[in-house]
XYZ file of C-alpha atoms in Angstrom:
567
model
C -42.104 7.951 -22.852
C -39.779 5.106 -21.859
C -37.507 5.356 -18.736
C -33.954 5.747 -19.766
C -31.601 3.702 -18.002
C -27.833 4.269 -18.557
C -25.800 1.391 -19.266
C -22.426 1.101 -17.739
C -19.959 -1.241 -19.424
C -17.199 -2.903 -17.329
C -13.705 -1.668 -17.850
C -11.101 -3.411 -20.107
C -9.262 -6.319 -18.521
C -6.953 -5.003 -15.967
C -4.022 -6.993 -17.274
C -4.442 -7.368 -20.935
C -5.702 -3.780 -21.191
C -2.899 -2.063 -19.179
C -0.093 -1.464 -21.542
C 2.210 0.391 -18.973
C 1.981 -2.787 -16.700
C 2.900 -5.119 -19.481
C 5.777 -3.225 -20.756
C 7.108 -2.581 -17.209
C 7.064 -6.361 -16.694
C 8.915 -7.019 -19.991
C 11.566 -4.584 -19.006
C 12.129 -5.711 -15.310
C 11.576 -9.468 -15.942
C 12.837 -9.930 -19.590
C 10.654 -11.613 -22.205
C 11.305 -14.964 -20.611
C 10.494 -13.934 -17.184
C 7.351 -12.089 -18.265
C 6.325 -15.074 -20.144
C 6.582 -17.030 -16.916
C 4.438 -14.598 -15.081
C 1.671 -14.317 -17.672
C -0.458 -17.255 -16.753
C -0.514 -16.242 -13.171
C -1.478 -12.729 -14.027
C -4.200 -13.563 -16.509
C -5.752 -16.013 -14.075
C -5.790 -13.531 -11.343
C -7.329 -10.917 -13.973
C -9.880 -13.200 -14.904
C -10.903 -13.948 -11.302
C -10.815 -9.887 -10.531
C -13.165 -9.248 -13.321
C -15.673 -12.143 -12.402
C -16.069 -13.734 -8.925
C -13.997 -11.300 -7.073
C -15.845 -8.343 -8.392
C -18.979 -9.913 -7.048
C -17.112 -10.832 -3.718
C -15.922 -7.054 -3.388
C -19.753 -5.967 -3.726
C -20.783 -8.491 -1.089
C -18.204 -7.564 1.417
C -18.916 -3.918 0.965
C -22.696 -4.609 1.352
C -22.122 -6.626 4.542
C -19.541 -5.099 6.807
C -18.151 -6.928 9.761
C -19.993 -7.181 12.916
C -18.651 -7.773 16.540
C -20.377 -10.446 18.548
C -19.545 -9.684 22.161
C -21.206 -12.596 24.030
C -22.634 -16.150 23.276
C -26.098 -16.969 24.055
C -25.157 -17.961 27.612
C -23.299 -14.690 28.379
C -19.671 -15.764 27.976
C -17.319 -13.370 26.435
C -16.401 -14.297 22.955
C -15.456 -11.106 20.978
C -16.231 -12.750 17.793
C -15.782 -10.925 14.443
C -18.213 -12.118 11.883
C -17.306 -11.167 8.173
C -19.235 -11.736 5.032
C -18.967 -14.525 2.330
C -17.423 -11.924 0.048
C -14.610 -11.224 2.625
C -13.949 -14.929 2.929
C -13.723 -15.352 -0.826
C -11.332 -12.346 -1.052
C -9.029 -14.097 1.649
C -9.160 -17.380 -0.159
C -8.164 -15.595 -3.407
C -5.180 -13.829 -1.861
C -3.899 -17.235 -0.734
C -4.646 -19.034 -4.078
C -3.014 -16.395 -6.189
C 0.138 -16.237 -3.827
C -0.498 -12.498 -3.542
C 1.420 -12.579 -0.231
C 3.458 -15.697 -0.669
C 4.976 -15.074 -4.128
C 8.313 -13.514 -3.063
C 8.912 -16.121 -0.327
C 8.494 -18.918 -2.302
C 11.497 -20.934 -3.650
C 10.268 -21.607 -7.187
C 9.321 -17.869 -7.663
C 12.902 -16.923 -6.478
C 14.298 -19.545 -8.546
C 12.329 -18.113 -11.682
C 12.495 -14.344 -11.144
C 15.114 -13.921 -8.282
C 14.963 -10.515 -6.647
C 12.261 -9.528 -9.319
C 9.909 -11.810 -7.593
C 8.734 -8.630 -5.770
C 8.130 -6.994 -9.338
C 5.754 -9.804 -10.152
C 4.009 -9.472 -6.635
C 3.518 -5.730 -7.314
C 1.776 -6.672 -10.546
C -0.605 -9.116 -8.597
C -1.353 -6.354 -6.318
C -2.013 -3.981 -8.914
C -4.642 -6.373 -10.291
C -5.870 -7.653 -6.993
C -5.997 -4.646 -4.607
C -8.676 -2.205 -6.274
C -11.617 -4.426 -5.935
C -10.556 -6.532 -3.021
C -12.886 -4.974 -0.522
C -9.569 -3.611 1.073
C -8.553 -7.241 1.868
C -5.391 -5.676 0.427
C -4.658 -4.278 3.914
C -4.440 -7.673 5.758
C -2.380 -8.771 2.613
C -0.003 -5.842 3.294
C 0.383 -6.554 7.084
C 0.675 -10.468 6.482
C 3.521 -9.488 4.080
C 5.065 -7.333 6.651
C 4.771 -9.912 9.355
C 6.247 -12.472 6.979
C 9.307 -10.224 6.226
C 9.861 -9.649 9.984
C 9.514 -13.309 10.686
C 12.096 -14.019 7.940
C 14.844 -12.112 9.658
C 17.497 -13.874 11.542
C 16.848 -12.076 14.815
C 13.724 -14.101 15.226
C 13.691 -17.366 17.046
C 13.590 -20.284 14.581
C 10.802 -22.114 16.533
C 8.648 -19.115 16.272
C 9.593 -18.495 12.549
C 8.932 -22.353 11.746
C 5.482 -22.230 13.612
C 4.099 -19.070 11.921
C 5.756 -18.120 8.785
C 4.513 -21.143 6.676
C 1.023 -20.078 7.569
C 1.426 -16.583 6.436
C 2.871 -17.576 3.047
C 0.649 -20.604 2.431
C -1.132 -20.661 -0.761
C -3.812 -23.273 0.523
C -6.785 -21.213 1.595
C -7.552 -23.817 4.297
C -4.169 -23.066 6.155
C -3.283 -19.569 4.990
C -3.550 -16.894 7.632
C -3.068 -12.999 7.752
C -1.819 -10.685 10.417
C -2.957 -7.548 11.955
C -0.710 -4.681 13.224
C -1.333 -3.347 16.819
C 1.120 -0.388 17.262
C -0.718 2.906 17.946
C -2.297 4.015 21.064
C -4.836 6.788 21.685
C -2.399 8.952 23.691
C 0.426 8.866 21.146
C -0.714 7.798 17.703
C 2.285 8.111 15.475
C 4.255 9.342 18.673
C 5.402 5.812 19.536
C 7.486 7.296 22.256
C 4.514 7.724 24.401
C 3.340 3.960 23.939
C 2.474 2.624 27.282
C 1.708 -0.957 26.393
C 4.100 -3.114 28.717
C 5.613 -6.399 28.178
C 6.947 -8.938 30.869
C 8.833 -12.180 30.427
C 7.217 -15.258 31.500
C 9.283 -18.455 32.640
C 8.637 -20.296 29.584
C 10.174 -17.654 27.339
C 6.996 -16.385 26.216
C 5.856 -12.606 27.367
C 2.707 -11.219 28.666
C 1.351 -7.710 27.100
C -0.822 -5.444 28.976
C -2.027 -2.169 27.218
C -4.669 -0.547 25.099
C -4.232 -0.462 21.282
C -6.485 2.148 19.539
C -6.371 1.257 15.773
C -5.936 -2.304 14.848
C -6.666 -3.263 11.453
C -7.525 -6.747 10.361
C -8.621 -7.333 13.866
C -10.006 -10.751 12.543
C -6.648 -12.089 11.506
C -5.208 -15.165 13.109
C -2.166 -13.081 14.618
C -0.956 -9.443 14.985
C 2.480 -7.942 15.543
C 2.383 -5.448 18.438
C 4.692 -3.131 19.857
C 5.216 -3.094 23.548
C 7.870 -1.646 25.954
C 9.701 -4.471 27.860
C 9.756 -4.327 31.451
C 12.547 -1.908 32.720
C 13.307 -0.849 29.126
C 12.936 2.820 29.979
C 11.262 5.650 27.983
C 11.355 6.585 24.259
C 10.355 4.555 21.086
C 13.766 3.043 20.152
C 13.455 0.522 22.756
C 9.843 -0.583 21.962
C 9.968 -4.264 20.667
C 7.683 -6.239 18.330
C 5.753 -9.192 19.754
C 3.746 -11.669 17.892
C 0.236 -11.907 19.570
C -1.952 -14.997 18.694
C -5.587 -13.819 18.049
C -7.419 -17.166 18.767
C -7.164 -19.502 21.833
C -6.130 -22.499 19.655
C -2.631 -20.923 19.311
C -2.422 -19.815 22.895
C -1.256 -22.294 25.654
C -2.973 -20.222 28.160
C -6.367 -21.484 26.712
C -6.372 -25.115 27.277
C -9.898 -26.635 26.526
C -11.208 -23.420 24.742
C -13.534 -24.023 21.876
C -12.276 -23.751 18.257
C -12.488 -20.041 17.258
C -12.329 -18.714 20.835
C -10.545 -15.584 21.454
C -7.061 -16.021 23.043
C -7.169 -15.069 26.754
C -6.276 -11.547 27.689
C -7.245 -10.093 24.266
C -10.494 -7.930 24.587
C -12.163 -6.296 21.362
C -13.714 -3.203 22.867
C -15.417 -2.110 19.646
C -15.181 -2.003 15.806
C -14.286 1.397 14.369
C -16.978 3.061 12.204
C -14.905 4.526 9.619
C -15.260 6.873 6.524
C -14.076 4.165 4.247
C -12.410 0.508 4.257
C -15.931 -0.400 5.629
C -15.280 -4.201 4.847
C -12.074 -4.212 6.816
C -12.617 -5.035 10.512
C -10.581 -2.402 12.447
C -10.931 -2.326 16.355
C -9.941 -1.041 19.543
C -8.294 -3.895 21.463
C -7.211 -4.254 25.057
C -4.455 -6.632 26.203
C -4.386 -7.862 29.798
C -1.593 -10.342 30.251
C -1.981 -11.458 26.715
C 0.186 -14.376 25.585
C 3.123 -13.113 23.196
C 6.205 -14.302 21.514
C 9.102 -11.886 21.072
C 10.293 -11.204 17.614
C 13.846 -10.771 18.288
C 15.634 -10.137 21.554
C 13.461 -7.572 23.575
C 16.568 -6.572 25.428
C 17.840 -4.999 22.428
C 16.069 -1.821 21.234
C 13.552 -3.276 18.685
C 11.985 -0.444 16.850
C 14.555 -0.914 14.019
C 13.433 -4.303 13.795
C 9.798 -3.368 13.501
C 10.707 -1.167 10.556
C 11.192 -4.274 8.438
C 7.368 -4.549 8.622
C 6.618 -0.836 8.228
C 8.752 -0.561 5.155
C 6.879 -3.511 3.437
C 3.420 -2.058 4.526
C 4.443 1.410 3.207
C 5.250 0.117 -0.259
C 2.092 -1.735 -0.278
C 0.135 1.348 0.472
C 1.936 2.850 -2.581
C 0.704 -0.035 -4.641
C -2.864 0.277 -3.311
C -2.760 3.877 -4.318
C -1.485 3.414 -7.674
C -3.721 0.321 -8.419
C -6.626 2.178 -7.296
C -5.822 5.263 -9.434
C -5.514 2.927 -12.542
C -8.729 0.989 -11.883
C -10.790 4.189 -11.098
C -9.480 5.593 -14.413
C -10.342 2.381 -16.327
C -14.167 2.929 -14.878
C -14.267 6.558 -15.860
C -12.909 5.829 -19.324
C -15.539 3.045 -19.720
C -18.352 5.270 -18.710
C -17.193 8.141 -20.904
C -17.316 5.823 -23.802
C -20.861 4.888 -23.182
C -22.304 8.097 -21.919
C -23.710 10.531 -24.608
C -23.822 14.315 -24.005
C -24.303 17.202 -26.483
C -24.981 14.863 -29.420
C -21.933 12.540 -28.963
C -20.099 10.278 -26.533
C -18.667 11.972 -23.611
C -15.218 10.595 -24.472
C -15.256 12.747 -27.609
C -15.408 16.023 -25.639
C -12.026 17.820 -25.480
C -12.555 19.066 -22.058
C -13.403 15.601 -20.702
C -10.799 13.954 -22.642
C -8.183 16.439 -21.087
C -9.361 15.618 -17.709
C -9.047 11.785 -18.080
C -5.555 12.436 -19.868
C -4.318 14.344 -17.063
C -5.518 11.619 -14.693
C -3.688 9.021 -16.620
C -0.409 11.086 -16.410
C -0.833 10.815 -12.556
C -1.722 7.356 -12.690
C 1.382 6.345 -14.614
C 3.671 8.344 -12.467
C 2.176 6.515 -9.220
C 2.429 3.271 -10.886
C 6.155 3.997 -11.707
C 6.915 5.064 -8.065
C 5.307 2.066 -6.373
C 6.876 -0.389 -8.995
C 10.366 1.234 -8.322
C 9.771 0.685 -4.508
C 8.938 -3.047 -5.020
C 11.945 -3.544 -7.347
C 14.124 -2.245 -4.623
C 12.591 -4.351 -1.781
C 13.210 -7.355 -3.852
C 16.954 -6.395 -4.421
C 17.279 -5.849 -0.714
C 15.729 -9.167 0.214
C 17.407 -11.518 -2.232
C 20.640 -9.940 -3.118
C 21.279 -7.863 0.143
C 22.222 -5.034 -2.230
C 23.538 -2.252 -0.049
C 22.647 0.358 -2.745
C 19.137 -0.643 -3.013
C 18.695 -0.680 0.696
C 20.254 3.007 0.781
C 17.802 4.062 -1.854
C 14.895 2.054 -0.265
C 15.420 3.859 3.028
C 14.008 7.223 1.312
C 11.985 5.738 -1.642
C 9.615 3.804 0.673
C 8.309 7.130 2.474
C 8.423 9.102 -0.607
C 6.330 6.554 -2.580
C 3.917 6.230 0.092
C 3.400 10.020 0.746
C 3.209 11.093 -3.008
C 0.862 8.168 -4.143
C -1.307 8.665 -1.249
C -2.000 12.232 -1.840
C -2.384 11.740 -5.590
C -4.872 8.757 -5.067
C -7.161 11.154 -3.117
C -7.179 13.912 -5.628
C -7.633 11.540 -8.479
C -10.531 9.713 -6.819
C -12.399 12.995 -6.285
C -12.086 13.414 -9.972
C -13.452 10.034 -10.850
C -16.410 10.476 -8.755
C -17.017 13.803 -10.391
C -16.541 12.212 -13.770
C -19.757 10.177 -13.268
C -21.734 13.240 -12.550
C -24.784 12.591 -10.258
C -24.427 8.820 -10.428
C -20.930 9.183 -8.813
C -22.620 10.508 -5.673
C -24.850 7.575 -5.257
C -23.843 4.892 -2.954
C -25.091 1.774 -4.666
C -23.258 2.677 -7.880
C -20.008 1.693 -5.966
C -18.312 4.993 -7.204
C -18.207 6.790 -3.892
C -16.191 4.097 -2.527
C -13.321 5.304 -4.604
C -12.987 8.381 -2.585
C -13.887 7.058 0.786
C -11.257 4.079 0.424
C -8.553 6.478 -1.070
C -8.596 8.901 1.970
C -7.012 6.237 4.104
C -4.068 5.931 1.958
C -2.356 9.324 3.177
C -3.222 8.509 6.870
C -2.453 4.756 7.367
C 1.231 4.077 8.034
C 2.064 7.792 8.745
C 0.400 10.772 7.573
C 2.131 13.134 4.886
C 3.604 15.235 7.608
C 4.995 12.220 9.656
C 6.518 10.721 6.554
C 7.982 13.939 5.465
C 9.740 14.358 8.740
C 10.912 10.885 8.130
C 12.430 11.726 4.845
C 14.035 14.787 6.594
C 15.669 12.344 9.143
C 16.845 9.933 6.269
C 18.422 12.934 4.374
C 20.124 14.624 7.346
C 21.181 11.522 9.370
C 21.715 8.736 6.833
C 22.779 10.554 3.642
C 19.760 9.247 1.742
C 19.893 12.031 -0.737
C 22.981 10.781 -2.463
C 21.417 7.664 -4.150
C 18.259 9.716 -4.993
C 20.332 12.534 -6.684
C 22.536 9.963 -8.453
C 19.458 8.460 -9.949
C 18.223 11.988 -11.010
C 21.567 12.820 -12.663
C 21.732 9.622 -14.674
C 18.163 10.079 -15.852
C 19.129 13.500 -17.142
C 21.447 11.809 -19.612
C 18.670 9.267 -20.635
C 16.296 12.109 -21.189
C 18.509 14.134 -23.492
C 17.942 12.030 -26.771
C 14.198 11.931 -25.804
C 13.607 15.701 -25.398
C 16.132 18.341 -24.498
C 13.343 20.327 -22.503
C 12.657 17.223 -20.446
C 16.227 16.827 -19.799
C 16.668 20.461 -18.771
C 13.776 20.320 -16.684
C 15.008 17.355 -14.654
C 18.529 18.761 -14.437
C 17.142 21.966 -13.125
C 15.036 20.174 -10.544
C 18.012 17.973 -9.523
C 20.300 20.934 -8.952
C 17.746 22.781 -6.875
C 17.099 19.718 -4.700
C 20.750 19.173 -4.096
C 21.158 22.799 -2.891
C 18.289 22.330 -0.635
C 19.387 19.189 0.808
C 22.855 20.589 1.520
C 21.212 23.580 3.175
C 18.745 21.457 5.487
C 21.704 19.226 6.591
C 23.440 22.370 8.049
C 20.671 22.846 10.695
C 18.014 20.281 10.399
C 16.120 21.024 13.551
C 15.542 24.510 12.386
C 11.790 25.735 12.311
C 11.989 26.788 8.597
C 13.575 23.523 7.614
C 10.840 21.440 9.738
C 8.008 23.586 8.124
C 9.276 23.089 4.646
C 9.610 19.308 5.176
C 6.392 18.420 3.371
C 7.220 20.549 0.247
C 10.737 19.140 0.059
C 9.469 15.564 0.285
C 6.925 16.160 -2.437
C 9.484 17.717 -4.635
C 11.761 14.759 -4.352
C 9.120 12.360 -5.132
C 8.066 14.368 -8.177
C 11.700 14.477 -9.545
C 12.062 10.887 -8.647
C 8.940 9.929 -10.614
C 10.177 11.917 -13.592
C 13.443 9.973 -13.573
C 11.678 6.643 -13.347
C 9.376 7.332 -16.373
C 12.325 8.465 -18.236
C 14.183 5.343 -17.530
C 11.155 3.389 -18.772
C 10.902 5.609 -21.785
C 14.710 5.181 -22.619
C 14.053 1.400 -22.565
C 11.546 1.955 -25.447
C 8.034 2.741 -23.965
C 6.120 5.207 -25.774
C 3.512 5.797 -23.318
C 6.133 6.303 -20.550
C 7.992 8.903 -22.830
C 4.681 10.920 -23.201
C 3.951 10.423 -19.571
C 7.480 11.763 -18.604
C 7.077 14.856 -20.538
C 3.668 15.599 -19.308
C 4.542 14.792 -15.686
C 7.557 16.885 -15.643
C 5.491 19.794 -17.066
C 2.727 19.157 -14.649
C 4.685 18.588 -11.365
C 8.244 20.172 -11.984
C 7.270 23.093 -14.112
C 3.618 23.575 -12.784
C 2.359 23.850 -16.410
C -1.130 23.090 -17.790
C -1.204 20.000 -19.892
C -4.754 19.863 -20.746
C -4.175 20.100 -24.571
C -1.594 17.565 -24.848
C -3.617 15.246 -22.467
C -6.688 15.622 -24.795
C -4.887 14.839 -27.772
C -2.932 11.926 -26.638
C -5.537 10.210 -24.208
C -5.643 6.965 -26.372
C -1.848 6.588 -25.837
C -2.031 7.448 -22.106
C -4.741 5.045 -21.244
């Protein structure tokens, strides 16, 4: 008897085969704007399904290594990465995954919606980038911070062009050195100290515990300026060159040598994101450049970076969910069970259809965050800024949790093969688990949402969007409209109650539940808006999302019947 080997077809083209992505671009960019983006998106999709998929596999198979000493015993702290990782780095630059929203021609073509196009690029690029999407996110955040008027023009002109270069030979990425072992998300306990030098630069001393993209050419680090006092508000962001070539303290150092005062203690052995170099780093009088005036409390400046990386996190979650769904669907069409293809099983169709509803909601939530970000950056839109203040943490926390639960289902949908490492399927779950953790856990972000509601009136723009969506939903489905109206009324009542005594134990204990309810209602409204524009898939997704997440009903039967429309 011959040995059976299950063929596994590749999923559909991630751009041409994603109807929701294409209709979203058509709506937000207009037909002309979408036409202008099609070539760029098709080129990236072709790379993703070809050389970048191979580069992704290579980077996963050959994780980074730390070389502490050269053959003669000199400390070098060199991080070696694979050819696949370097291919991902080059592709990110070549396809302008970071650069696009900063390029004058892109802003001239799409205006504020250049961020919408960038989100589409991330949606294609991120899921099989071996998590190079992480340094992409931090490079974008650093570029946004450097673009602010508070930053010295000389520093900006030296570093920003390198971050947004589309030439792989000159483009760099950035790390992010914020957390310390004793504090973690409690930045008020940060002990890294900065002291000024005579030439206007600074020297940083401290220990950073979780430094992603440790091979990047620079990092943005938080430090407490000398004499600044306690607490988190006074912390200031600094740019730390990673290599000696960018540090005036390292005259005569060899190319690629580490900057003086920067020590890589070890690389992290993580559950997932194994191709991404993440390190514990020590600073001893490390050369640094202030990003803004260190005498002015700087945590609010650093939040420019954090908002960008949070919306990137949401994009990574939504993109991973969509790609996982595509792989599971392709496998179901090839796998035969009980006399027919797995995709014909009503139960399996219901499972895939439910996952498709979640993927559609996550995409809309991430896409909305990017659209708001563009309006803030290009038009200085105050309404967009007010809404982004709460949408960024909501999008990050909700999509991160959805990504983990979906990834678990994708692994299960492959049966035993999903548990075998060299199929690549287990990576979906391992990598998804970082998404609810990086840039703030669900609880940390829920408390941030609570602060936004009680201190900054961030509930007002959110409730306004929900109310407007009720009217849009009425012609589509009276039941959907009533469901959304009920959710909006309940949320308005809850927000009013929590503002009375925001520090009460009951309010704090319920922050996670409130944040998730806000995110689920917001997602319903976003799907309704897209459905009202004329997208049939979004209309079905809105109906099923509202039933699943607002009314907590079982949607299996409808998900089974409408799988082909949903994905």
